[in-house]
Coordinates of C-alpha atoms in Angstrom, one line a residue:
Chain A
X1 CA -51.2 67.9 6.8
X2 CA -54.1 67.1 9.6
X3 CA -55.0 68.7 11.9
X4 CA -52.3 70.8 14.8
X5 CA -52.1 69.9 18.2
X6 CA -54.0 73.2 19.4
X7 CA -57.0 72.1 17.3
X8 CA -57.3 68.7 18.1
X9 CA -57.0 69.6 22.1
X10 CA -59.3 72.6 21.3
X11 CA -62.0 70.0 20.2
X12 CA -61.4 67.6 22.7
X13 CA -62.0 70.0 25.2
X14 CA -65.2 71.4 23.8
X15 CA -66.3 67.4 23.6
X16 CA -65.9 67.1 27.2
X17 CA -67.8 70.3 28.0
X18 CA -70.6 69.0 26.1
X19 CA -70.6 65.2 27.7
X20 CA -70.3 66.7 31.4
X21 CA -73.5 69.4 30.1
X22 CA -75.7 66.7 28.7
X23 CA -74.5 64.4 32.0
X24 CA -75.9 67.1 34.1
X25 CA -79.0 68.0 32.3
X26 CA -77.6 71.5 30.9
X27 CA -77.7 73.4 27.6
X28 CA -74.5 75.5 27.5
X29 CA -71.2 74.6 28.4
X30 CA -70.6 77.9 30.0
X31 CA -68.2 76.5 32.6
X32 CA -65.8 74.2 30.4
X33 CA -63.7 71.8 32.3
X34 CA -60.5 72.1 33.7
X35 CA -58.2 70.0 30.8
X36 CA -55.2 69.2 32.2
X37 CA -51.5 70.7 30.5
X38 CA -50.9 67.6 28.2
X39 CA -47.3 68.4 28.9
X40 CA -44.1 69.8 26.8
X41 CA -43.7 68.7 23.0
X42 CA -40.1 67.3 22.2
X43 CA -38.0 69.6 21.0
X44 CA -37.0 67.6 18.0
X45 CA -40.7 68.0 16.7
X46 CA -41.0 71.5 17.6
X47 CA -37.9 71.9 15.6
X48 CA -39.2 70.0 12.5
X49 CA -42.6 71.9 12.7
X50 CA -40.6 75.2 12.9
X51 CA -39.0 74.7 9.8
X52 CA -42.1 73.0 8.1
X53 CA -40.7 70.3 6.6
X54 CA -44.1 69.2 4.7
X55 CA -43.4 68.5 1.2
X56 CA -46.8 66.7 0.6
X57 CA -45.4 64.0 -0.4
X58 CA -48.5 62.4 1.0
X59 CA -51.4 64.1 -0.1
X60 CA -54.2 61.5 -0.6
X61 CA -56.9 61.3 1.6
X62 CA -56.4 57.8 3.0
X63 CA -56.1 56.6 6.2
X64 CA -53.4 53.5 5.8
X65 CA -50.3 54.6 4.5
X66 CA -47.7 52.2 2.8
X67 CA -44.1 53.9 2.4
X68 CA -41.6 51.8 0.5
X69 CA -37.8 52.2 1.9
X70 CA -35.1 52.4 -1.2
X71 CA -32.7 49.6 -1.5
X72 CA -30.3 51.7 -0.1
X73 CA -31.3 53.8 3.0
X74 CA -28.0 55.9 3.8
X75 CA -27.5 59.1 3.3
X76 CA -23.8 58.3 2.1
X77 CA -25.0 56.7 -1.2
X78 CA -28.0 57.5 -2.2
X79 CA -29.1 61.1 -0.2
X80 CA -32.6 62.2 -1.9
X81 CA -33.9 59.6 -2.1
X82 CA -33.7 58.6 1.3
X83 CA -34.6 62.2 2.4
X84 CA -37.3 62.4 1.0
X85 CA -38.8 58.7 2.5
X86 CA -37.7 60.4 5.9
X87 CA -39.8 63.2 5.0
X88 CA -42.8 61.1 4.3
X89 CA -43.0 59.0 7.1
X90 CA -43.0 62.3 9.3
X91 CA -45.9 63.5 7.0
X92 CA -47.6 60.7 7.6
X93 CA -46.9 60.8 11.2
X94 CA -47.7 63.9 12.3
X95 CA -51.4 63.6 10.3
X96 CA -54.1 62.2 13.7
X97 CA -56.3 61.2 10.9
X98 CA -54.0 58.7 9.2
X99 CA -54.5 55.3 11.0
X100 CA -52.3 53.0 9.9
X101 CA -48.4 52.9 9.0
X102 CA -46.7 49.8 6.8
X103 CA -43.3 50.4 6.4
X104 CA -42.1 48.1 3.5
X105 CA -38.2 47.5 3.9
X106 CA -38.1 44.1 2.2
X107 CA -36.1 46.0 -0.8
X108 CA -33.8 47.3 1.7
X109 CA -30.1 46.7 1.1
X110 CA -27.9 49.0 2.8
X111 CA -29.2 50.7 5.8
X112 CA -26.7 53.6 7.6
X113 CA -26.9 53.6 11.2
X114 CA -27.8 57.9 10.8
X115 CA -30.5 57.1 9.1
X116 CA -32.0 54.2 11.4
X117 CA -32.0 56.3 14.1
X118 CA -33.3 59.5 12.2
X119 CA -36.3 56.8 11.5
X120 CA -36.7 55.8 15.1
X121 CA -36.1 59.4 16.4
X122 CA -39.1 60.7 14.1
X123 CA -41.2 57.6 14.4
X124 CA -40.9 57.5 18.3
X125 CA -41.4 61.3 19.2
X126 CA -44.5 61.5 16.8
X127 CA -46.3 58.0 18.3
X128 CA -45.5 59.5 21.9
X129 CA -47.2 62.8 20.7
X130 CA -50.2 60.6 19.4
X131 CA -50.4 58.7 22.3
X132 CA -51.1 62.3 24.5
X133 CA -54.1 62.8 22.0
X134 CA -55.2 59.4 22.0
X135 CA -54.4 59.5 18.1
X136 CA -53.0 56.0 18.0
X137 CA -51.1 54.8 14.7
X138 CA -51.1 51.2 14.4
X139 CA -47.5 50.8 13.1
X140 CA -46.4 47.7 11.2
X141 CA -44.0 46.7 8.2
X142 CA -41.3 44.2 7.7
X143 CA -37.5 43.3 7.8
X144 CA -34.6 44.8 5.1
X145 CA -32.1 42.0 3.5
X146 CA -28.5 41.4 4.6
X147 CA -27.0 43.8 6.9
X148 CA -29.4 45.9 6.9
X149 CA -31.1 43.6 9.0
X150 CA -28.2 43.4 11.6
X151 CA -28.8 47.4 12.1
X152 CA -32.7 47.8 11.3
X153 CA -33.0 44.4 14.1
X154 CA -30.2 45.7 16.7
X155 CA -30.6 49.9 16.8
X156 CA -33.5 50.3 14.5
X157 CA -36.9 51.3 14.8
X158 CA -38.3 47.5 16.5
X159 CA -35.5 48.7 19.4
X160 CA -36.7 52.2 19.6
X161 CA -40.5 50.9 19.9
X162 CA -39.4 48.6 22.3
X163 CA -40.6 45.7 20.1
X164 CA -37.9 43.7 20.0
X165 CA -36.6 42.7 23.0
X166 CA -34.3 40.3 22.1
X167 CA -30.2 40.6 23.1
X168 CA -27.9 39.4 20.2
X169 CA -24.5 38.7 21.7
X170 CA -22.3 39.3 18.3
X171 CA -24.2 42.6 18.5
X172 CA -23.0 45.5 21.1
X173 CA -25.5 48.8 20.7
X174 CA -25.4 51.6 22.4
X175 CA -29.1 53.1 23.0
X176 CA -29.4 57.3 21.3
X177 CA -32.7 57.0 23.8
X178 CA -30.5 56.6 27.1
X179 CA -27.7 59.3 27.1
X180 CA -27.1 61.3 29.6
X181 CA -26.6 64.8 27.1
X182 CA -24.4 65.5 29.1
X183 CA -21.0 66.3 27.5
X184 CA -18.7 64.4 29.1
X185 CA -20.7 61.1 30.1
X186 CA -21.7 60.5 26.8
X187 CA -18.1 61.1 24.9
X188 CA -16.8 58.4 27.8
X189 CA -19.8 56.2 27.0
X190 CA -19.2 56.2 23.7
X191 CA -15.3 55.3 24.2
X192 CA -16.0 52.6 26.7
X193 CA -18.5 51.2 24.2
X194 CA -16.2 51.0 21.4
X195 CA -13.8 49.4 23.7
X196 CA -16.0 47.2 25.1
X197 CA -16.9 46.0 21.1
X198 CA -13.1 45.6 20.5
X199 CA -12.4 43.4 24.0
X200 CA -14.6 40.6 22.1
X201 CA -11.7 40.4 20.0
X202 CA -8.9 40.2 23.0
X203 CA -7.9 43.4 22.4
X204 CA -8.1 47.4 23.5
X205 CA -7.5 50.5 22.5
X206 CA -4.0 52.3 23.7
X207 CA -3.9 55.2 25.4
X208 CA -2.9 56.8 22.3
X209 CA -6.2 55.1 20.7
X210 CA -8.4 56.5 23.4
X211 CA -6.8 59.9 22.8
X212 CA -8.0 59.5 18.9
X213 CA -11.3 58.2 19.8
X214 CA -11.6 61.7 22.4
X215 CA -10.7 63.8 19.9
X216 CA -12.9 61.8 17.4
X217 CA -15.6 61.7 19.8
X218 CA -15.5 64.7 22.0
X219 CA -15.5 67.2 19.5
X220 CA -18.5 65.9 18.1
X221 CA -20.6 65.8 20.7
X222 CA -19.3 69.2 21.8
X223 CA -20.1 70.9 18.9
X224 CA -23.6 69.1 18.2
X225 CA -24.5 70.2 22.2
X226 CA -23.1 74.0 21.4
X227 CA -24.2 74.6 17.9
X228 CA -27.8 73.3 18.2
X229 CA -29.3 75.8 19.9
X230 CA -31.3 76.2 23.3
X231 CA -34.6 74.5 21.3
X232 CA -32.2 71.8 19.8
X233 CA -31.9 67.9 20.8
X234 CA -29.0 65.9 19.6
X235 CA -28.6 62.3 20.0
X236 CA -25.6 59.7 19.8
X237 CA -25.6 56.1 19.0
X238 CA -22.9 53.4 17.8
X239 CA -23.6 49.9 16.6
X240 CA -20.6 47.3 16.6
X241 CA -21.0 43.7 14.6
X242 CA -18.4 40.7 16.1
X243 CA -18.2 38.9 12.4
X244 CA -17.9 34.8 13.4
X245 CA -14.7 34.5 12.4
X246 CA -12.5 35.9 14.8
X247 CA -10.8 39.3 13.5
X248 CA -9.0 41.7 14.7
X249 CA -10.3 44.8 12.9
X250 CA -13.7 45.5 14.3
X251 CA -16.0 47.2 11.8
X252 CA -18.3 49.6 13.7
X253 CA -20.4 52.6 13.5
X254 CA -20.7 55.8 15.3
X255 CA -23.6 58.4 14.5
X256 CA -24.1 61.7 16.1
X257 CA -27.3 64.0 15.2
X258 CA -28.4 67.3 16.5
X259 CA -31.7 68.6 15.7
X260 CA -31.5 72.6 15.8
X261 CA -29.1 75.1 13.9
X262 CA -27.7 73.9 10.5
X263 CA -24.0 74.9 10.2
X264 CA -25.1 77.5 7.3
X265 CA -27.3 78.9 9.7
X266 CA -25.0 79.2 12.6
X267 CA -22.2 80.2 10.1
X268 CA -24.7 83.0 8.8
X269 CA -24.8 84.5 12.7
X270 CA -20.9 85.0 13.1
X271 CA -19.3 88.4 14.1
X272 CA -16.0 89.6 14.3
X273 CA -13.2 88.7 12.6
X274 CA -14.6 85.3 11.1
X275 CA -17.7 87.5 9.4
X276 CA -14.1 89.3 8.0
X277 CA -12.5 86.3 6.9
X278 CA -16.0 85.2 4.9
X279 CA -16.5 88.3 3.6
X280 CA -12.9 88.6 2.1
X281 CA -13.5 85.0 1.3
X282 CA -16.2 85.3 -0.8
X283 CA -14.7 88.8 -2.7
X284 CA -12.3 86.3 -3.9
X285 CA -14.8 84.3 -5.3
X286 CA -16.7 87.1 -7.3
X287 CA -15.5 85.6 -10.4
X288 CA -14.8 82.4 -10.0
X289 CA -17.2 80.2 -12.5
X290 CA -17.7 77.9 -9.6
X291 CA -20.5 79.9 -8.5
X292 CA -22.6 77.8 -11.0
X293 CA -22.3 74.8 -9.2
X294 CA -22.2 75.5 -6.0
X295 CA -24.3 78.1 -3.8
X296 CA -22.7 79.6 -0.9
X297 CA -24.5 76.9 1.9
X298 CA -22.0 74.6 0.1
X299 CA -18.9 76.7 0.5
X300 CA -19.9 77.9 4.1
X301 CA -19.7 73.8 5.5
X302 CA -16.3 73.5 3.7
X303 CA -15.2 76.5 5.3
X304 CA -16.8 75.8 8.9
X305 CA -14.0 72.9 8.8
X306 CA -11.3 74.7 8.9
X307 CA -8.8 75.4 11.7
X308 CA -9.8 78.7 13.6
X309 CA -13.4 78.7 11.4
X310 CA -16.4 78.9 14.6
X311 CA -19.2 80.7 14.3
X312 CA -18.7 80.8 18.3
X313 CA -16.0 82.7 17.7
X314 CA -16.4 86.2 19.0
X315 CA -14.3 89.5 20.2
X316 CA -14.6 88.5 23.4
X317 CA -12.1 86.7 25.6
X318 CA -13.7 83.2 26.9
X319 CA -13.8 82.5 22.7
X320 CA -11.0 83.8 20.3
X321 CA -9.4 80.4 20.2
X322 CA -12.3 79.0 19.0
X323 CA -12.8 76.7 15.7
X324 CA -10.1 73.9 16.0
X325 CA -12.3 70.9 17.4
X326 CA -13.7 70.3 13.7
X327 CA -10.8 69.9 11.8
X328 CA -9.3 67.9 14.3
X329 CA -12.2 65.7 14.6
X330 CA -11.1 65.3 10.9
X331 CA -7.6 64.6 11.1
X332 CA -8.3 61.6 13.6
X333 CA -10.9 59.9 12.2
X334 CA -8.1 59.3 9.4
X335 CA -5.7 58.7 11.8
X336 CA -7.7 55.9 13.7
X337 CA -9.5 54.7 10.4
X338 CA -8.0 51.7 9.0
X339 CA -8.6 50.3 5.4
X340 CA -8.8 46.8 5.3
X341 CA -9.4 44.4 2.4
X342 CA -10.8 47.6 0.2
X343 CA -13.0 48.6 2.5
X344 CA -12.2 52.4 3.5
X345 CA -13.1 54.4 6.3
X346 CA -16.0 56.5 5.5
X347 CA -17.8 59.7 7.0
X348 CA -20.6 61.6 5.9
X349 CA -21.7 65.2 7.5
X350 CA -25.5 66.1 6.2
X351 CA -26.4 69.6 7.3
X352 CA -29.4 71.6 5.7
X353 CA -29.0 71.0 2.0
X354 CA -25.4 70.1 2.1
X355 CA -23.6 66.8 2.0
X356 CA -19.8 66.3 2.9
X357 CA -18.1 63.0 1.8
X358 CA -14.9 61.2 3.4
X359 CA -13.4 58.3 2.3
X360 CA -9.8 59.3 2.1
X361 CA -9.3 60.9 -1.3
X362 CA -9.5 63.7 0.3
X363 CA -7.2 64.7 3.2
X364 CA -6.1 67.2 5.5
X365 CA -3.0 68.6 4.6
X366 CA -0.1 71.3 6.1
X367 CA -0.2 74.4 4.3
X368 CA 2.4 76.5 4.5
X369 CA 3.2 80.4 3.4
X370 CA 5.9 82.5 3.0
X371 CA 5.8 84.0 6.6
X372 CA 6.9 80.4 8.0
X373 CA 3.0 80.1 9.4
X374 CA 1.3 76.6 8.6
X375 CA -2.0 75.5 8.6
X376 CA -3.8 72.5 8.3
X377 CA -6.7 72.6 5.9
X378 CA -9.1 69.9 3.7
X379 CA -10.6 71.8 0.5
X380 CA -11.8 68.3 -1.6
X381 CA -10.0 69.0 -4.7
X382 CA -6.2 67.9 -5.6
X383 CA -4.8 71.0 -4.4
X384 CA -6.3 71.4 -1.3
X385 CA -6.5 75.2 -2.0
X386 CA -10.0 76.6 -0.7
X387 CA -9.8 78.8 -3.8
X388 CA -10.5 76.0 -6.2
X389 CA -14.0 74.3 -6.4
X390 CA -14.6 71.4 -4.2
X391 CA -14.9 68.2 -6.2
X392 CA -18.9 68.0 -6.8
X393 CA -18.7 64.1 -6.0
X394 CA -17.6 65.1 -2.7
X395 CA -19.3 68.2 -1.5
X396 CA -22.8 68.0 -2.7
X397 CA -26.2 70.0 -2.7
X398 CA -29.2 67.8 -1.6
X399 CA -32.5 67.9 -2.7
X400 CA -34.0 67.8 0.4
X401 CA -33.3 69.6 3.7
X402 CA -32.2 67.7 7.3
X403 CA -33.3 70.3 10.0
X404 CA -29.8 70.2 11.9
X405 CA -26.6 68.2 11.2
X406 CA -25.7 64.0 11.4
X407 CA -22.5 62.7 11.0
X408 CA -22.3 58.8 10.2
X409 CA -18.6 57.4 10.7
X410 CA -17.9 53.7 9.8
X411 CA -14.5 52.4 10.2
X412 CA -11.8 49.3 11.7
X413 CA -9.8 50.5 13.8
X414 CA -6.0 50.5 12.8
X415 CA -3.9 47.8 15.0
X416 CA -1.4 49.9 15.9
X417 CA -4.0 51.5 18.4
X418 CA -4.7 48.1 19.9
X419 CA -3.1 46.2 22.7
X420 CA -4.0 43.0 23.7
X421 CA -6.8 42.9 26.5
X422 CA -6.1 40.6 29.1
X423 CA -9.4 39.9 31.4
X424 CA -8.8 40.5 34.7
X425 CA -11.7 38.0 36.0
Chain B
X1 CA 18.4 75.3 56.2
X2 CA 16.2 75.1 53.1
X3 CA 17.5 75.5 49.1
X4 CA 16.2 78.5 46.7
X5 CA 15.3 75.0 45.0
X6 CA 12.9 73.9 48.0
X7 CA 11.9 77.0 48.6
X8 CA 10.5 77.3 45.0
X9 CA 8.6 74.0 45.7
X10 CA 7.3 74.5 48.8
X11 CA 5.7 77.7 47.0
X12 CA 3.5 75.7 44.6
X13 CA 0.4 75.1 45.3
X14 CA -1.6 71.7 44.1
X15 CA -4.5 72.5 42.3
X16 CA -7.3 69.1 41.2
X17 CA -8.1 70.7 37.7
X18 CA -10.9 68.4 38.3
X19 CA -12.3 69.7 41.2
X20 CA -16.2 69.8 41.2
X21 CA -16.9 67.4 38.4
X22 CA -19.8 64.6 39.3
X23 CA -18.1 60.8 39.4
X24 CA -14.7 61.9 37.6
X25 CA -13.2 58.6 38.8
X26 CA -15.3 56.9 36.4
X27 CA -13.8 58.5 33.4
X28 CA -11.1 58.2 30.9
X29 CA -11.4 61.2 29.3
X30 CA -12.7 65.1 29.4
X31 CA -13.7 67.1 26.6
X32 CA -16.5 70.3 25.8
X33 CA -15.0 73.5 26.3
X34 CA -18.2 74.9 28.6
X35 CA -16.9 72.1 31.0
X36 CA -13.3 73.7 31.0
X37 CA -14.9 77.4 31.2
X38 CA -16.8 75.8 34.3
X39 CA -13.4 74.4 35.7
X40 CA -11.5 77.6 35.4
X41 CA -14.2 79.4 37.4
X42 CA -13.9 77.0 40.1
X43 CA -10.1 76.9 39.9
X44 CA -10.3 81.2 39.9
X45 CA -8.0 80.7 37.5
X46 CA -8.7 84.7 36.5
X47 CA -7.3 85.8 40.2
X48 CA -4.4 83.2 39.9
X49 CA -2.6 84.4 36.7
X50 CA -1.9 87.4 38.3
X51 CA -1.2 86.4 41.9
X52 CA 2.5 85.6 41.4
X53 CA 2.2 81.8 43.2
X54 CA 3.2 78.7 41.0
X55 CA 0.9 75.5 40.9
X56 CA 0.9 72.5 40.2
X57 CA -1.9 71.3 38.2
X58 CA -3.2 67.5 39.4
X59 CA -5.3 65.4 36.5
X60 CA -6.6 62.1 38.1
X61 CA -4.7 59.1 37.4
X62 CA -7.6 57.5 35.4
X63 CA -7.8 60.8 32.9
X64 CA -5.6 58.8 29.8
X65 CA -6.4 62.2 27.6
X66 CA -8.8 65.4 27.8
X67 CA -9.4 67.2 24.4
X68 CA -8.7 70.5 22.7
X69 CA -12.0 72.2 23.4
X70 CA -11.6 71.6 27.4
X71 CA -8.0 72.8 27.8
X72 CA -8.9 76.0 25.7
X73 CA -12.3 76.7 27.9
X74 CA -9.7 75.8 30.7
X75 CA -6.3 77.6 30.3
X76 CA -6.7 79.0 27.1
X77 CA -7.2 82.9 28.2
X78 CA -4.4 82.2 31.0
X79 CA -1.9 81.3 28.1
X80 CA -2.8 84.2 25.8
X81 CA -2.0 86.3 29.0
X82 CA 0.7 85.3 30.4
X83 CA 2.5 83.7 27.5
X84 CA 4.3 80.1 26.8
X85 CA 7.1 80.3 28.9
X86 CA 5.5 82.3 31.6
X87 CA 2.5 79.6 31.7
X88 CA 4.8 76.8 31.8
X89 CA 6.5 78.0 34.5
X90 CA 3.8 78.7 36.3
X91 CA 1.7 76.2 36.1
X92 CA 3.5 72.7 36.5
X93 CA 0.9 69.0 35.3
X94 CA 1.1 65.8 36.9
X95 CA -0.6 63.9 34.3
X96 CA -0.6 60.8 31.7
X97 CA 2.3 61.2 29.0
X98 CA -0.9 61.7 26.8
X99 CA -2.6 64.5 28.5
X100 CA 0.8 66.1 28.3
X101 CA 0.8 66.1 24.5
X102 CA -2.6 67.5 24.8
X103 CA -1.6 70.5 26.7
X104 CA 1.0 71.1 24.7
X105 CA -1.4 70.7 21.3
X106 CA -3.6 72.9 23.6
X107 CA -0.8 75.9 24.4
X108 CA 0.4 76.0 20.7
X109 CA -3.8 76.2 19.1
X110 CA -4.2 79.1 22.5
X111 CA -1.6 81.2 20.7
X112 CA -1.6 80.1 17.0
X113 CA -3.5 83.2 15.6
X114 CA -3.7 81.8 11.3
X115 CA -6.8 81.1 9.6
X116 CA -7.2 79.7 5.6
X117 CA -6.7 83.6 4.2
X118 CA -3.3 83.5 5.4
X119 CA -2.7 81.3 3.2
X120 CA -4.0 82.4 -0.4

């Protein structure tokens, strides 16, 4: 890795002293200039510095860099891989003496809208850092193939560097760069968005659809504000395609990243009666041969799902009915999630090491006991029973590590959440 | 001369649950349970559960739904205190048909007390 921040400013400023002492005919540099504060780092960098993700994948001593991006950059099908290209483009980024960036995306098939903005998130924040230093990248590369091109032209990394400038009508984006963070503006900006995509098609969503799309919505954006931490940043972004041929079923995406606290790490932190229910949890578990496969990070996600499961839960008032946004997240993205000529609703939730598939094998269920008490639960395996391994294809362990959470959701919205739109112009 | 049924309705008091928040007519929808904890300190919702008075509890007209997360952070500790029926009857809605389902989701996640273990 090149040099930190404090040494390159620590160099620049002894520079100064010495140009100012030569300008004035002096020796020392006794009284060293005033430098002014270069101003706060984003949080998203202090967060990836924190955790040092440097995996020196980049360790030769040149200048230009060239990074090839896989054929498919998602972390739905093919997560390691496309970890660890993330990982070296921030390498690369954060090093003032590299130069020169080429980002080679001409074998680029499938491109997920999480990861494009990932890209654009670590790309921008590290070229605004650069700029402060006057450590300049020059940044070039070329375009992916087939859709990948609709999201890497539309909300990818040209968009974030305010490169391309162009509008594409069949194409409504909305910008992870110019949200509010605040709670409640965003989860409507999000809705109206997704509306907004739909009316190209004559229709909207019912109220009932909009009550979906809240719960969808809403609780993601709550939790990646509350469980990021105070040094966190998290980020929302959607990207809708009109196909030419008029459709009803819009395919769009939604992505929603925080940069902070993994859910392990929060879930590590609970008290109360949820550190009860894990540790009872877990007793259970002593003997169970899963603990091969999967280490408790794994287990902990799965469980975080769950109905009543918050690390926020605690003893006191304001938050023992905590831990039912998540699962109900859940539950109506596979409500509102329509399949349509074999293409299913998908979702993926990377956090730290771990991985979480949707597609709709999987589904919440109603539990119920003996007491007359039911529960709605998703475990990944054909019994939904949190007691049997989760299906490996399903809940996986990554090579990698993402410093926070991002959830990718791609889906049509069912019809029966649509009425037809009738302009009022 | 005025019914006990009047009476009763002349004792409720109309409360804007949204009372405070920034360009609220521009919304569809509420959710984040530190916006409802925010609400209920404006509402004093903590002196109200125990002040005998009934309300009636106004949502905007343009509110189609609010989530989970708010009507917890809102009402949640005023249903674990004063009950179901006790809540109901104190606290009347005017809102959409679907923020109705959503208090009602709301009142029975307030009080339902399970979690997986239960249910080995």
């Amino acid at each position: 890795m090149g040099k930190s921040d404090k040494e390159i400013w620590r160099t620049r400023v002894k520079s100064i002293a010495r140009k100012k002492a030569r300008a004035n005919g002096t020796k020392t540099t006794k009284n060293r200039p005033k430098v002014p504060k270069i101003g706060k780092r984003s949080n998203v960098l202090n967060i990836i510095n924190k955790k040092d993700y440097n995996f020196n994948f980049s360790n030769s001593n040149e200048i230009k860099k060239y990074v090839v991006i896989p054929e498919s950059f998602s972390f739905y099908t093919n997560p390691d891989e496309t970890l660890r290209t993330l990982w070296e483009i921030n390498e690369i980024m954060s090093n003032y003496d590299i130069e020169s960036l080429y980002l080679d995306y001409s074998r680029c098939r499938e491109l997920s809208l999480d990861v494009s903005v990932i890209t654009g998130i670590i790309v921008k924040s590290w070229n605004d850092n650069r700029k402060l230093f006057r450590k300049n990248i020059e940044l070039s590369g070329n375009s992916p193939q087939d859709e990948a091109m609709h999201i890497f032209v539309n909300s990818g990394l040209p968009k974030h560097l305010n490169i391309e400038k162009r509008e594409f009508k069949e194409f409504v984006i909305l910008d992870p760069f110019k949200t509010t963070k605040d709670v409640v503006d965003d989860t409507n900006s999000v809705i109206i968005y997704y509306n907004n995509c739909i009316k190209k098609h004559g229709f909207e969503l019912t109220a009932e659809g909009i009550n979906h799309m809240n719960t969808l919505v809403g609780e993601i954006i709550t939790n990646a504000k509350e469980h990021c931490g105070n040094d966190g940043d998290w980020f929302v972004s959607g990207h809708f395609y009109k196909e030419k041929n008029e459709s009803v079923h819009s395919k769009g995406q939604l992505t929603f990243i925080s940069f902070g606290n993994t859910i392990y790490e929060n879930m590590l932190s609970v008290e109360g009666k949820v550190r009860d229910v894990f540790d009872n949890f877990f007793k259970d578990k002593k003997s169970s041969i899963f603990k091969k496969k999967f280490d408790k990070e794994l287990l902990y996600n799965v469980l975080s799902l769950q109905y009543k499961i918050s690390s926020k839960m605690k003893e006191k008032e304001n938050d023992i009915d905590r831990g039912t946004g998540t699962i109900k997240f859940i539950e109506h993205f596979e409500r509102i999630g329509n399949t349509l000529e074999q293409e299913v609703p998908k979702m993926s939730i990377l956090s730290g090491k771990s991985l979480i598939l949707f597609d709709g094998k999987y589904r919440i269920t109603n539990k119920k006991n003996s007491d007359g008490k039911s529960l709605k639960q998703i475990a990944f395996n054909e019994s939904n029973d949190l007691f049997i391994d989760p299906d490996p294809d399903y809940v996986k362990k990554v090579r990698y590590p993402f410093p926070g959470t991002a959830i990718n959701v791609e889906f049509h919205v069912d019809e029966k959440y649509l009425e037809k739109f009738t302009s009022s112009d | 001369m005025i019914s006990r049924k009047d009476s009763a309705l002349k004792m409720k008091n109309k409360l804007f649950v949204t009372q405070g928040m920034s360009k609220i007519d521009e919304k569809i929808v509420i959710s984040g349970r530190e916006v409802g904890q925010k609400q209920r300190k404006i509402l004093k919702l903590d002196q109200r559960d125990e002040d005998g008075n009934d309300y009636i509890m106004i949502f905007p007209e343009n509110i189609v739904a609010i989530a989970t997360s708010f009507f917890l952070g809102v009402f949640g500790k005023s249903v674990r205190k004063l009950g179901r029926d006790k809540f109901t009857l104190k606290y009347e809605f005017q809102c959409s048909e679907t923020v109705r389902k959503n208090i009602i989701d709301g009142v029975y996640d307030a009080l339902n007390d399970v979690n997986f273990t239960d249910f080995k």
